[in-house]
Amino acid sequence: MSEVPFHYVDLRTFCYDTEDENRVADALRHFLPEDVELERAESTGHLGDRIVVLSARVERADEMRHVLSVLRDGADIEKIRTELGERVDDNCSFFVHLDKQAAFQGDAELGGGISLRAKVEAYPAKKDAAVENARDALS
């Protein structure tokens, strides 16, 4: 894949009070190249509990290829490709939710805990074009 039809890829996860922040960060790093740094923001939950939001944005083509490669190698890519009509919105954003525990163990599985959002390049910026571009990128 020489061209990457994305403007950027965002990854984000929450670390709750009951979780080890280093382990959660390692789960998120599973999808990222080594030189990408995580952003950290602290928040408070509804009941006053501490929540740390860990996130990263990759914008360079090589970084996006790395994220897509990890996704293709581990996640149920055929299911994702089949559901692209529901996973790409009218703003040409592509969404996948990944299992945080599996990522910590070195796998990429569909599930909960890690959100991947990618802005799909599409000209004209229409959902149908974005779906096809995302399908090509996930082949």
CSV table of C-alpha atoms in Angstrom, one decimal:
chain,number,residue,atom,x,y,z
A,1,MET,CA,0.0,0.0,0.0
A,2,SER,CA,1.9,3.1,-1.2
A,3,GLU,CA,-0.8,5.7,-0.7
A,4,VAL,CA,-2.6,5.9,2.6
A,5,PRO,CA,-6.1,7.4,2.1
A,6,PHE,CA,-6.3,9.0,5.6
A,7,HIS,CA,-5.6,12.5,6.8
A,8,TYR,CA,-4.8,11.1,10.3
A,9,VAL,CA,-5.5,8.3,12.7
A,10,ASP,CA,-6.5,9.0,16.4
A,11,LEU,CA,-6.3,6.4,19.1
A,12,ARG,CA,-7.7,7.0,22.5
A,13,THR,CA,-8.4,5.0,25.7
A,14,PHE,CA,-9.4,5.7,29.3
A,15,CYS,CA,-7.6,4.5,32.3
A,16,TYR,CA,-9.8,4.2,35.3
A,17,ASP,CA,-8.8,4.3,39.0
A,18,THR,CA,-8.9,0.5,39.2
A,19,GLU,CA,-6.4,0.1,36.3
A,20,ASP,CA,-2.6,0.3,36.1
A,21,GLU,CA,-1.9,3.3,33.9
A,22,ASN,CA,1.4,1.8,32.6
A,23,ARG,CA,-0.5,-1.3,31.4
A,24,VAL,CA,-3.2,0.8,29.8
A,25,ALA,CA,-0.5,2.9,28.0
A,26,ASP,CA,1.2,-0.3,26.9
A,27,ALA,CA,-2.1,-1.5,25.4
A,28,LEU,CA,-2.4,1.7,23.4
A,29,ARG,CA,1.2,1.6,22.3
A,30,HIS,CA,0.6,-1.8,20.8
A,31,PHE,CA,-0.9,0.0,17.8
A,32,LEU,CA,1.6,2.8,17.5
A,33,PRO,CA,5.2,3.1,16.1
A,34,GLU,CA,7.8,3.4,18.9
A,35,ASP,CA,8.5,7.1,18.3
A,36,VAL,CA,4.9,8.3,18.8
A,37,GLU,CA,4.3,9.8,22.2
A,38,LEU,CA,1.1,9.5,24.1
A,39,GLU,CA,-0.8,12.5,25.3
A,40,ARG,CA,-2.2,12.3,28.9
A,41,ALA,CA,-5.1,14.2,30.4
A,42,GLU,CA,-6.6,13.8,33.8
A,43,SER,CA,-10.3,14.1,34.4
A,44,THR,CA,-12.8,13.2,37.2
A,45,GLY,CA,-15.7,10.8,36.8
A,46,HIS,CA,-19.2,11.4,37.8
A,47,LEU,CA,-18.6,9.9,41.3
A,48,GLY,CA,-15.3,11.8,41.8
A,49,ASP,CA,-13.1,9.0,40.6
A,50,ARG,CA,-9.9,9.7,38.7
A,51,ILE,CA,-9.9,9.0,34.9
A,52,VAL,CA,-6.8,9.4,32.8
A,53,VAL,CA,-7.4,9.8,29.0
A,54,LEU,CA,-4.5,8.5,26.9
A,55,SER,CA,-4.4,9.4,23.3
A,56,ALA,CA,-2.2,9.7,20.2
A,57,ARG,CA,-2.6,11.1,16.7
A,58,VAL,CA,-0.5,9.8,13.8
A,59,GLU,CA,-0.4,11.9,10.6
A,60,ARG,CA,2.6,10.7,8.7
A,61,ALA,CA,2.0,8.0,6.1
A,62,ASP,CA,4.5,5.6,7.6
A,63,GLU,CA,2.9,5.9,11.0
A,64,MET,CA,-0.6,5.3,9.6
A,65,ARG,CA,0.7,2.3,7.7
A,66,HIS,CA,2.0,0.9,10.9
A,67,VAL,CA,-1.4,1.3,12.7
A,68,LEU,CA,-3.2,-0.2,9.7
A,69,SER,CA,-0.8,-3.1,9.6
A,70,VAL,CA,-1.4,-4.0,13.3
A,71,LEU,CA,-5.1,-3.7,12.7
A,72,ARG,CA,-5.1,-5.9,9.6
A,73,ASP,CA,-2.8,-8.5,11.2
A,74,GLY,CA,-4.9,-9.0,14.3
A,75,ALA,CA,-8.5,-7.7,14.1
A,76,ASP,CA,-11.3,-9.4,12.2
A,77,ILE,CA,-10.6,-7.3,9.1
A,78,GLU,CA,-13.2,-9.1,7.0
A,79,LYS,CA,-15.9,-8.1,9.6
A,80,ILE,CA,-14.6,-4.5,9.6
A,81,ARG,CA,-14.7,-4.4,5.8
A,82,THR,CA,-18.2,-5.8,5.7
A,83,GLU,CA,-19.4,-3.2,8.2
A,84,LEU,CA,-17.7,-0.2,6.6
A,85,GLY,CA,-21.1,1.3,5.7
A,86,GLU,CA,-21.8,1.6,9.4
A,87,ARG,CA,-18.2,2.4,10.5
A,88,VAL,CA,-17.8,5.4,8.2
A,89,ASP,CA,-19.9,8.4,9.0
A,90,ASP,CA,-21.2,11.3,6.8
A,91,ASN,CA,-18.1,13.3,7.8
A,92,CYS,CA,-15.8,10.6,6.3
A,93,SER,CA,-14.6,9.4,9.7
A,94,PHE,CA,-13.9,5.7,10.1
A,95,PHE,CA,-14.4,4.2,13.6
A,96,VAL,CA,-13.2,0.9,15.2
A,97,HIS,CA,-13.3,-0.1,18.8
A,98,LEU,CA,-10.6,-2.5,20.0
A,99,ASP,CA,-10.3,-4.7,23.0
A,100,LYS,CA,-7.9,-3.1,25.6
A,101,GLN,CA,-7.0,-6.3,27.3
A,102,ALA,CA,-6.2,-8.1,24.0
A,103,ALA,CA,-4.0,-5.1,23.0
A,104,PHE,CA,-2.1,-5.3,26.3
A,105,GLN,CA,-1.5,-9.0,25.4
A,106,GLY,CA,-0.2,-8.1,22.0
A,107,ASP,CA,-3.3,-8.8,19.9
A,108,ALA,CA,-5.7,-6.6,18.0
A,109,GLU,CA,-9.3,-7.7,18.5
A,110,LEU,CA,-12.6,-5.9,18.1
A,111,GLY,CA,-14.1,-5.1,21.5
A,112,GLY,CA,-14.1,-2.2,23.9
A,113,GLY,CA,-11.6,0.0,25.6
A,114,ILE,CA,-9.6,1.6,22.7
A,115,SER,CA,-11.2,3.8,20.1
A,116,LEU,CA,-9.6,4.3,16.7
A,117,ARG,CA,-10.9,7.1,14.6
A,118,ALA,CA,-9.4,7.9,11.2
A,119,LYS,CA,-10.3,10.7,8.9
A,120,VAL,CA,-10.7,9.2,5.4
A,121,GLU,CA,-9.5,11.2,2.4
A,122,ALA,CA,-12.3,11.3,-0.2
A,123,TYR,CA,-12.8,13.6,-3.1
A,124,PRO,CA,-15.5,14.6,-3.2
A,125,ALA,CA,-15.9,14.3,0.6
A,126,LYS,CA,-18.9,11.9,0.4
A,127,LYS,CA,-19.5,8.8,2.5
A,128,ASP,CA,-19.6,6.4,-0.4
A,129,ALA,CA,-16.1,7.6,-1.6
A,130,ALA,CA,-14.8,7.4,1.9
A,131,VAL,CA,-16.1,3.8,2.3
A,132,GLU,CA,-14.4,2.7,-0.9
A,133,ASN,CA,-11.1,4.4,0.1
A,134,ALA,CA,-11.2,2.8,3.5
A,135,ARG,CA,-12.0,-0.6,1.9
A,136,ASP,CA,-8.9,-0.3,-0.3
A,137,ALA,CA,-6.7,0.7,2.7
A,138,LEU,CA,-7.9,-2.3,4.7
A,139,SER,CA,-7.2,-4.8,1.8
